[in-house]
XYZ file of C-alpha atoms in Angstrom:
587
model
C 7.821 83.528 91.039
C 9.646 86.614 92.342
C 6.549 88.820 92.096
C 4.410 86.159 93.705
C 6.748 85.902 96.699
C 6.980 89.677 96.934
C 3.213 90.157 96.938
C 2.600 87.328 99.401
C 5.131 88.700 101.878
C 3.762 92.212 101.452
C 0.178 91.153 102.142
C 1.218 89.266 105.269
C 3.306 92.074 106.637
C 0.998 95.015 106.030
C -1.488 93.675 108.581
C -1.692 93.417 112.356
C -1.043 97.097 113.104
C -2.278 98.169 116.501
C -4.128 101.438 117.141
C -2.655 102.649 120.424
C -4.591 104.736 122.904
C -3.130 103.888 126.327
C 0.379 103.550 127.807
C 0.897 99.925 128.883
C 1.936 97.405 126.217
C -0.234 94.701 127.761
C -3.105 97.174 128.104
C -2.641 98.018 124.435
C -3.211 94.379 123.643
C -6.168 94.164 126.007
C -7.860 96.983 124.079
C -7.940 94.600 121.097
C -8.118 97.532 118.675
C -6.521 95.755 115.755
C -6.725 97.149 112.256
C -5.475 95.953 108.894
C -4.387 99.281 107.495
C -2.349 100.460 104.532
C 0.788 102.519 105.188
C -0.824 105.679 103.826
C -3.555 105.330 106.465
C -1.037 105.732 109.303
C -0.789 109.230 110.717
C 2.524 111.084 110.774
C 2.590 111.275 114.571
C 3.844 109.547 117.709
C 0.825 107.249 117.538
C 1.585 106.504 113.913
C 5.152 105.481 114.776
C 3.794 103.288 117.570
C 1.498 101.531 115.129
C 4.511 100.477 113.080
C 6.397 99.298 116.167
C 3.469 97.391 117.680
C 2.648 95.824 114.334
C 6.137 94.291 114.419
C 5.856 93.159 118.055
C 2.510 91.580 117.256
C 4.185 89.279 114.735
C 5.990 87.636 117.654
C 2.628 86.818 119.194
C 0.169 86.334 116.359
C 2.492 84.989 113.666
C 5.289 83.280 115.601
C 3.901 81.909 118.879
C 0.192 81.667 118.116
C 0.292 78.232 116.466
C 2.416 76.504 119.148
C 5.395 75.795 116.877
C 7.152 78.145 119.295
C 8.427 77.682 121.954
C 8.609 73.944 121.237
C 11.019 74.600 118.340
C 13.409 76.090 120.919
C 12.953 73.383 123.566
C 12.367 69.963 122.044
C 15.869 69.054 120.884
C 17.945 68.722 124.046
C 19.047 66.151 126.586
C 16.839 66.892 129.584
C 13.337 67.348 128.119
C 10.941 64.490 127.453
C 7.321 63.524 126.898
C 5.181 61.169 124.804
C 6.669 60.361 121.401
C 3.493 61.434 119.557
C 3.836 64.919 121.079
C 7.543 65.290 120.278
C 7.011 64.110 116.711
C 9.808 64.299 114.145
C 11.582 67.366 115.480
C 12.020 65.927 118.964
C 13.517 62.801 117.416
C 16.036 64.755 115.342
C 14.252 64.502 111.994
C 14.611 68.163 111.047
C 14.044 68.013 107.288
C 10.785 69.295 105.761
C 8.863 69.859 108.995
C 7.030 72.859 110.430
C 9.460 73.553 113.263
C 12.415 73.952 110.891
C 10.422 75.892 108.327
C 9.147 78.322 110.934
C 12.535 78.712 112.626
C 13.660 80.190 109.302
C 10.574 81.967 108.014
C 9.192 83.623 111.141
C 12.356 85.547 112.085
C 12.624 86.753 108.497
C 9.005 87.924 108.571
C 9.859 90.003 111.659
C 13.040 91.306 109.991
C 11.120 92.355 106.881
C 8.440 94.032 108.947
C 11.015 95.856 111.106
C 12.850 97.065 107.990
C 9.612 98.256 106.429
C 8.558 99.993 109.654
C 11.919 101.778 109.985
C 11.683 102.977 106.384
C 8.235 104.435 106.995
C 9.011 105.974 110.400
C 12.093 107.642 108.909
C 9.796 109.416 106.455
C 7.714 110.903 109.268
C 8.404 114.539 110.168
C 5.882 115.123 112.981
C 7.073 112.458 115.423
C 8.673 113.689 118.644
C 12.437 113.235 118.087
C 13.084 111.199 121.265
C 9.998 109.082 120.616
C 11.107 108.450 117.040
C 14.585 107.461 118.189
C 13.155 104.938 120.673
C 10.783 103.480 118.076
C 13.602 102.837 115.634
C 15.730 101.445 118.469
C 13.017 98.903 119.319
C 12.792 97.830 115.693
C 16.553 97.438 115.450
C 16.397 95.336 118.617
C 13.736 93.071 117.110
C 15.876 92.627 114.016
C 18.907 91.723 116.134
C 16.928 89.177 118.152
C 15.631 87.597 114.938
C 19.095 87.334 113.400
C 20.392 85.763 116.616
C 17.742 83.059 116.346
C 18.737 82.467 112.732
C 22.523 82.364 113.096
C 22.331 79.981 116.075
C 20.030 77.618 114.227
C 21.297 77.804 110.623
C 24.802 79.283 110.712
C 25.397 81.432 107.637
C 22.197 83.269 106.644
C 21.241 86.104 104.269
C 21.342 89.600 105.739
C 18.415 91.771 104.649
C 19.081 95.338 105.743
C 16.160 96.765 103.786
C 12.622 95.554 103.197
C 11.662 93.649 100.085
C 9.363 96.594 99.397
C 12.422 98.861 99.121
C 14.703 96.545 97.156
C 12.351 94.164 95.355
C 15.136 91.638 95.827
C 14.377 88.071 96.842
C 17.694 86.477 95.893
C 20.305 87.294 98.538
C 23.303 85.063 99.335
C 24.177 83.802 102.775
C 26.586 85.941 104.770
C 29.387 84.509 106.892
C 28.765 83.866 110.568
C 31.305 86.593 111.312
C 29.370 89.136 109.232
C 25.996 88.139 110.702
C 27.257 88.642 114.247
C 28.889 91.935 113.270
C 25.520 93.169 112.002
C 23.698 91.934 115.137
C 26.200 93.767 117.338
C 25.801 96.927 115.269
C 22.032 96.762 115.666
C 22.202 96.219 119.422
C 24.804 98.903 120.049
C 22.459 101.315 118.323
C 19.418 99.969 120.147
C 20.892 100.221 123.651
C 21.564 103.939 123.150
C 18.313 104.691 121.297
C 15.793 102.850 123.470
C 14.272 103.986 126.749
C 15.558 102.533 129.993
C 12.898 100.875 132.114
C 13.279 103.810 134.518
C 12.576 106.470 131.863
C 9.226 108.246 131.789
C 8.634 107.255 128.179
C 9.183 103.520 128.734
C 6.151 101.320 128.077
C 5.996 98.245 130.298
C 6.068 95.046 128.268
C 8.122 96.447 125.432
C 11.867 96.014 124.988
C 14.207 98.517 126.619
C 17.830 99.614 126.614
C 18.357 96.945 129.287
C 16.958 94.280 126.969
C 19.366 95.343 124.211
C 22.349 95.309 126.579
C 21.328 91.945 128.076
C 20.925 90.367 124.656
C 24.288 91.788 123.629
C 25.936 90.153 126.678
C 24.324 86.832 125.741
C 25.513 87.146 122.146
C 29.073 87.941 123.217
C 29.071 84.852 125.489
C 27.694 82.710 122.644
C 30.451 83.907 120.309
C 33.115 83.368 122.976
C 32.158 79.829 123.977
C 31.671 78.838 120.336
C 35.126 80.198 119.479
C 36.927 78.595 122.430
C 39.490 76.155 120.974
C 38.708 72.465 120.771
C 39.857 70.231 123.595
C 38.775 72.394 126.521
C 36.771 70.222 128.884
C 33.348 70.566 130.453
C 31.403 68.153 132.664
C 27.753 67.230 132.114
C 25.652 64.821 134.170
C 23.653 62.299 132.190
C 24.105 58.858 130.678
C 21.847 55.827 130.413
C 18.442 56.761 131.854
C 17.376 53.369 133.184
C 18.146 49.665 133.487
C 15.743 46.745 133.437
C 15.330 44.530 136.486
C 13.302 41.744 134.939
C 10.191 43.501 133.647
C 10.728 46.528 135.891
C 12.284 49.763 134.655
C 14.695 51.163 137.253
C 15.776 54.773 136.825
C 19.490 55.494 137.169
C 21.292 58.426 138.722
C 22.951 60.850 136.292
C 26.683 60.281 135.987
C 29.180 63.139 135.625
C 31.203 62.781 132.427
C 33.946 64.965 130.964
C 33.513 66.062 127.388
C 36.134 67.702 125.184
C 34.483 70.596 123.393
C 34.823 71.301 119.695
C 35.131 74.738 118.180
C 32.020 75.693 116.252
C 32.392 75.982 112.496
C 32.579 79.640 111.476
C 33.599 80.892 114.949
C 37.383 80.646 114.598
C 37.576 84.308 113.575
C 36.492 85.397 117.073
C 38.993 85.856 119.893
C 37.176 84.012 122.658
C 38.981 85.839 125.468
C 38.078 89.199 123.917
C 34.422 88.309 123.564
C 34.211 86.854 127.048
C 35.610 90.165 128.269
C 32.916 92.009 126.339
C 30.232 89.669 127.745
C 31.502 90.213 131.296
C 31.610 93.994 130.960
C 28.179 94.277 129.342
C 26.550 91.945 131.869
C 28.170 93.895 134.708
C 26.772 97.148 133.323
C 23.259 95.666 133.370
C 23.806 94.378 136.912
C 25.113 97.778 138.035
C 22.032 99.602 136.757
C 23.609 101.400 133.804
C 20.631 100.484 131.602
C 17.846 100.581 134.176
C 16.752 98.807 137.332
C 16.877 95.000 137.394
C 17.227 92.363 140.097
C 16.314 88.807 140.963
C 12.791 88.326 142.264
C 12.091 86.188 145.356
C 11.401 82.661 144.141
C 7.796 82.662 145.366
C 7.075 85.726 143.195
C 9.128 84.795 140.145
C 6.398 83.076 138.110
C 3.372 84.920 139.464
C 1.236 87.053 137.141
C 1.896 90.178 139.169
C 5.637 89.769 138.459
C 5.358 89.648 134.676
C 7.447 92.441 133.099
C 8.818 93.344 136.523
C 12.418 93.606 137.778
C 13.760 90.213 136.657
C 11.731 89.715 133.499
C 13.675 92.011 131.210
C 11.669 91.126 128.104
C 8.658 88.827 127.794
C 6.110 87.769 125.212
C 2.851 89.658 125.817
C -0.416 87.726 125.475
C -4.134 87.910 126.273
C -6.184 85.269 128.056
C -8.860 83.751 125.821
C -7.991 85.803 122.743
C -7.982 83.712 119.525
C -5.025 85.642 118.082
C -3.088 86.815 121.115
C -3.752 83.955 123.534
C -1.012 81.349 123.828
C -1.715 77.651 123.351
C 1.761 76.435 124.338
C 0.623 76.237 127.961
C -1.592 73.279 127.047
C 1.481 71.075 126.699
C 3.635 72.855 129.275
C 1.108 73.340 132.110
C -2.145 71.573 131.153
C -5.774 72.716 130.965
C -7.918 72.188 134.072
C -11.589 71.398 134.475
C -13.837 73.090 137.023
C -12.842 70.508 139.647
C -9.157 71.315 139.379
C -8.274 68.187 137.432
C -6.272 68.213 134.199
C -8.425 67.307 131.228
C -6.000 68.106 128.409
C -2.284 68.608 127.927
C 0.560 68.522 130.455
C 2.766 66.577 128.042
C 6.178 68.246 128.111
C 8.349 67.887 131.175
C 11.877 67.383 132.387
C 13.569 64.023 132.653
C 14.433 62.220 135.871
C 18.137 62.940 135.343
C 17.342 66.661 135.290
C 15.346 66.428 138.503
C 18.180 64.583 140.211
C 20.534 67.522 139.621
C 18.811 69.289 142.532
C 19.021 69.067 146.275
C 15.600 68.296 147.720
C 15.518 71.697 149.448
C 16.085 73.629 146.202
C 12.907 75.589 145.490
C 13.198 74.794 141.781
C 12.659 71.144 142.674
C 10.454 71.594 145.733
C 8.158 74.342 144.409
C 9.023 74.505 140.741
C 7.909 70.944 139.958
C 4.382 69.525 140.149
C 4.541 66.754 142.732
C 0.898 65.755 142.816
C -1.860 66.097 140.219
C -4.901 64.341 138.832
C -6.113 63.875 135.265
C -9.872 63.753 134.883
C -9.847 60.448 132.994
C -7.972 58.891 135.942
C -10.166 60.444 138.620
C -13.147 58.359 137.495
C -11.072 55.357 138.598
C -9.983 57.102 141.811
C -6.422 57.434 140.529
C -4.035 60.361 140.858
C -0.381 60.947 139.945
C 2.714 61.975 141.851
C 6.405 62.587 141.101
C 9.142 61.695 141.874
C 8.848 58.117 143.054
C 10.649 58.703 146.343
C 9.587 57.911 149.874
C 9.133 61.608 150.667
C 6.720 62.323 147.846
C 5.049 58.926 147.953
C 4.127 59.613 151.579
C 2.949 63.133 150.791
C 0.873 61.990 147.822
C -0.770 59.163 149.729
C -1.509 61.325 152.755
C 0.783 59.624 155.238
C 2.556 62.811 156.330
C 2.340 66.563 155.967
C 5.189 68.739 154.731
C 6.755 68.636 158.212
C 6.732 64.841 158.396
C 3.857 64.645 160.889
C 1.300 61.861 160.559
C -2.079 63.124 159.396
C -5.548 61.562 159.501
C -7.355 60.297 156.381
C -9.534 63.407 156.089
C -6.513 65.738 155.849
C -5.935 67.657 152.589
C -3.236 65.349 151.258
C -5.597 62.395 151.424
C -8.437 63.134 149.002
C -9.556 59.562 148.461
C -7.526 59.004 145.293
C -5.011 56.199 144.864
C -1.826 57.988 143.805
C 0.676 56.268 141.522
C 4.004 57.078 139.890
C 4.883 54.955 136.898
C 7.976 54.882 134.700
C 6.538 56.431 131.556
C 5.926 59.769 129.809
C 2.905 60.598 131.980
C 5.146 60.905 135.049
C 7.795 63.542 134.445
C 9.093 66.576 136.287
C 6.322 68.865 135.050
C 7.159 72.485 135.837
C 4.980 75.069 137.554
C 6.535 78.179 135.977
C 3.725 78.577 133.408
C 0.879 77.552 135.698
C -0.235 80.989 136.930
C -2.695 82.171 134.279
C -5.901 84.206 134.377
C -7.970 81.166 133.413
C -6.531 77.641 133.603
C -9.625 76.113 131.993
C -9.117 77.547 128.489
C -6.714 76.695 125.705
C -5.442 80.180 124.838
C -3.834 81.604 127.950
C -2.031 84.799 128.917
C 1.125 83.060 130.190
C 4.068 85.317 129.311
C 7.051 83.539 127.750
C 10.365 84.884 129.159
C 12.743 85.936 126.368
C 15.328 87.533 128.682
C 15.695 87.244 132.456
C 18.062 88.983 134.835
C 19.176 85.559 136.118
C 20.548 84.925 132.618
C 22.603 88.125 132.812
C 23.987 87.146 136.225
C 25.034 83.676 135.071
C 26.536 85.109 131.874
C 28.612 87.372 134.108
C 29.720 84.412 136.256
C 30.759 82.417 133.191
C 32.466 85.320 131.443
C 34.306 86.588 134.527
C 35.817 83.133 135.127
C 36.690 82.472 131.486
C 38.250 85.907 130.986
C 40.586 85.313 133.932
C 41.160 81.663 133.117
C 40.295 80.762 136.693
C 37.190 81.372 138.827
C 37.401 84.138 141.408
C 35.217 85.524 144.171
C 33.265 87.802 141.795
C 32.354 84.917 139.500
C 31.456 82.716 142.470
C 29.256 85.390 144.024
C 27.291 85.766 140.790
C 26.703 82.003 140.602
C 25.689 81.866 144.262
C 23.374 84.859 143.866
C 21.141 82.694 141.665
C 21.523 79.664 143.924
C 20.650 81.597 147.098
C 17.385 82.744 145.557
C 16.403 79.093 145.117
C 17.555 77.978 148.585
C 20.358 75.884 147.055
C 23.577 75.294 148.948
C 26.181 77.830 147.928
C 29.175 76.629 145.921
C 32.751 77.108 147.144
C 36.060 77.505 145.369
C 37.914 75.494 148.004
C 37.105 72.634 150.333
C 34.811 69.643 149.903
C 32.965 69.631 146.613
C 34.897 72.697 145.444
C 34.631 74.177 141.978
C 37.983 75.959 142.045
C 39.231 74.785 138.649
C 38.000 76.441 135.477
C 36.613 73.111 134.233
C 34.631 72.565 137.427
C 33.388 76.151 137.480
C 32.235 76.312 133.850
C 30.541 72.955 134.386
C 28.759 74.283 137.473
C 27.523 77.328 135.544
C 26.283 75.188 132.648
C 24.473 72.911 135.104
C 22.978 75.917 136.891
C 21.680 77.176 133.558
C 20.090 73.766 132.911
C 18.299 73.927 136.254
C 17.348 77.607 136.142
C 16.188 77.922 132.520
C 14.423 74.589 132.021
C 11.628 74.930 129.436
C 12.773 78.451 128.558
C 14.334 77.555 125.214
C 18.018 77.685 126.212
C 19.376 74.166 126.774
C 19.923 73.067 123.146
C 21.698 76.316 122.331
C 23.918 76.088 125.428
C 25.068 72.616 124.356
C 25.590 73.823 120.788
C 27.661 76.885 121.734
C 29.885 74.756 123.960
C 30.484 72.281 121.130
C 29.265 69.265 123.138
C 25.713 68.855 121.826
C 26.298 65.653 119.804
C 28.340 63.958 122.534
C 25.915 64.828 125.332
C 22.897 63.647 123.356
C 24.567 60.388 122.364
C 25.675 59.779 125.945
C 22.012 59.035 126.706
C 22.503 55.818 124.780
C 19.654 55.855 122.258
C 16.266 56.674 123.735
C 15.359 58.300 127.010
C 13.049 56.796 129.640
C 9.964 57.916 127.675
C 11.216 56.426 124.411
C 12.252 59.720 122.766
C 15.062 59.122 120.278
C 18.103 61.158 121.339
C 20.816 59.950 118.943
C 22.421 62.818 117.014
C 25.237 63.371 114.505
C 27.216 66.425 113.433
C 24.593 67.396 110.861
C 22.123 68.086 113.684
C 24.235 70.994 114.946
C 22.632 73.150 112.261
C 19.067 72.951 111.022
C 18.468 72.421 107.304
C 17.437 75.452 105.296
C 13.794 74.799 104.383
C 12.813 73.913 100.822
C 10.718 77.082 100.541
C 13.903 79.178 100.766
C 16.059 76.843 98.680
C 13.461 76.967 95.882
C 12.883 80.733 95.909
C 16.327 82.171 96.706
C 18.573 81.372 93.749
C 21.638 82.724 95.583
C 21.591 79.811 98.035
C 23.261 76.982 96.151
C 23.530 74.285 98.817
C 22.050 73.319 102.155
C 23.787 72.897 105.490
C 26.112 69.859 105.783
C 24.274 66.561 105.831
C 20.956 67.977 104.600
C 19.613 67.886 101.075
C-alpha cells in the first residue's frame, strides 16, 4: 500500500512543469508550453528553477481549481450564501463526510505541499542559478506551502506537517501536529518568504506570482486568525441575521435581518496563543504592508476593482491565474458564480450561487457594492422565449427600473427606452432570484464555460480591515486609526462613514468589532472568507442556527459543534496509520 501511494503521488506531481520563455506569469500561461518532464530533464539554470516554481503554481489552477470543487469548498458553508439545493448538494447542507469537497480540501493542499517540498529539494541542488533568483524561487515555494497549511489548519485543526517530500523520506505515516506547532511552522515559512521573495516594485518581480507583499499580507491574516480564535470565551460580537421569511397565507414575505449579540467561544487548540500579542503582530504587519514596506499597494476605485485590466494590479496582491477557453487552465467556477451568456446577451447556463436577501439588506442603497456589485436585471434564454426577464431586489426602485418606468435618475421614460426591452420582468421568492454578484462577470469571453476570471486570494482591502480589527483589539477600544482604516474601505464603496461618537456610533469594542466583521461580509462576499471569519470568532454554530433551519431558498443551515472542523477523509485515515481517530463527531 505504501509503495502504491508513493508511486501514485510521484506520478501526479512530476507533471505540469511549465517551460518559461517570457516575463509575465499570465503570459507564461498564455504560451501554453506545458511539458511533462522528468527532474533530470530540467536544466540547472534560472529557467530550470522557474520550471519547478511554475509547476507548483500550476497545481493551484489545473489540479485544485480546474474541476470547480474550489472555490465552492471555501464558500458554500456560511450564513449569507444561497442557491438551488441541487447545486449546493451535501456540502452546502452540512453533510461533510465522504464527499469531494472535504476530500479535496485535504488532498489538494497536500499535493501542493509535496510538490513545493520536492521543488525546493531540486532547486537547492542547482549550482548555476543566479543567487537572488534562486532565493526568490525558494521563497515562493515556501509561501505556497504556508498558504496550503493555512487552508488545512483552518479546516481540519491538527494536521500532519510534511517538511520534506515523500520522494526524500519515503514516509507516508506521519502523525498530526498540534495547532500550535502547525501555526509556528506557517509563521516560520512566511517570515522566510517575506525576506526571500521579490517586492512587486523589484525589477525581478513577475506579475501574477506571489511577492514579499503577499507573504506579509498572509502573515497578518494568520496572526489575526490566531488572535480572534484565542480570544477568551464570553466576549461579545453582533451579527445581523435570523429567520429569513414569514408566510402570509401562501405568500413568502422576506424579513429584515435582526442584530443579535453572540458570546464567542475560544477555539479548541488556540488557548496557547496570547490573543493581545497576536493582534499586536497582526496590526504591525498589516501596517507595514499599508506603509509600503513590502511594495506598492492601495485600494482601486470601485469601478476598476473587478475589471480585467485591474487583475494583478495594486489591490489584488495575489490572484489565481487562468486562461480563457483553455481546457486545463480555464476556470469553470464562473458558470455558477456569473453565468454563461448566449450571443444575444441572455444567460443560458449557470448563475446559481448568490447572496441572500439578509446580506443585501446590510447595505445602504447608495453603496456601490449593492448598486453596482449586484446584478439587478438579467434574462435567462429559456425565459426570454416567454418574454420574461428577472430583477432583484423586489423593491419599488428596482421594480420601476426593471419594468422601464424610470431611468436611474427617476425620470419617466418612454416604452422604447433601453430599460424597456419588451420583456415582462419578475422577482420571485426562490433560488433563481438572489443577489447575484458582478465581481466575476468581466471575462474575455462570457459565452464559454472555461473562463479567465482571476480568483482573488489576497486583496489589499483585507489587509486594511485586518489592521482596523487588530488596532482596536490591541488597544481594547477603537481609536481614530482603527476607524480611519474601516472608513477607507467604506469610502471606496460610497458607503456612509462610521463614527465613534454620536448617532449610530461604534465607539465600544463590541460595536466596532461587529462593524468590521459586517464590513468583511459585505466586502468579501463570494471570496471564500465568510465561513472562516465565523469560525475564528467562535460564533459559527450560533450564527448558522440563528437562521432557524433553512434559508429562503431551502438550503439547510442547521449546524452543531462537529461542523467547526471538517472530517479527515477516509483516503487519509486508511493510508496514514499514525492518524488514529477523526475529528470530534466524525467517524
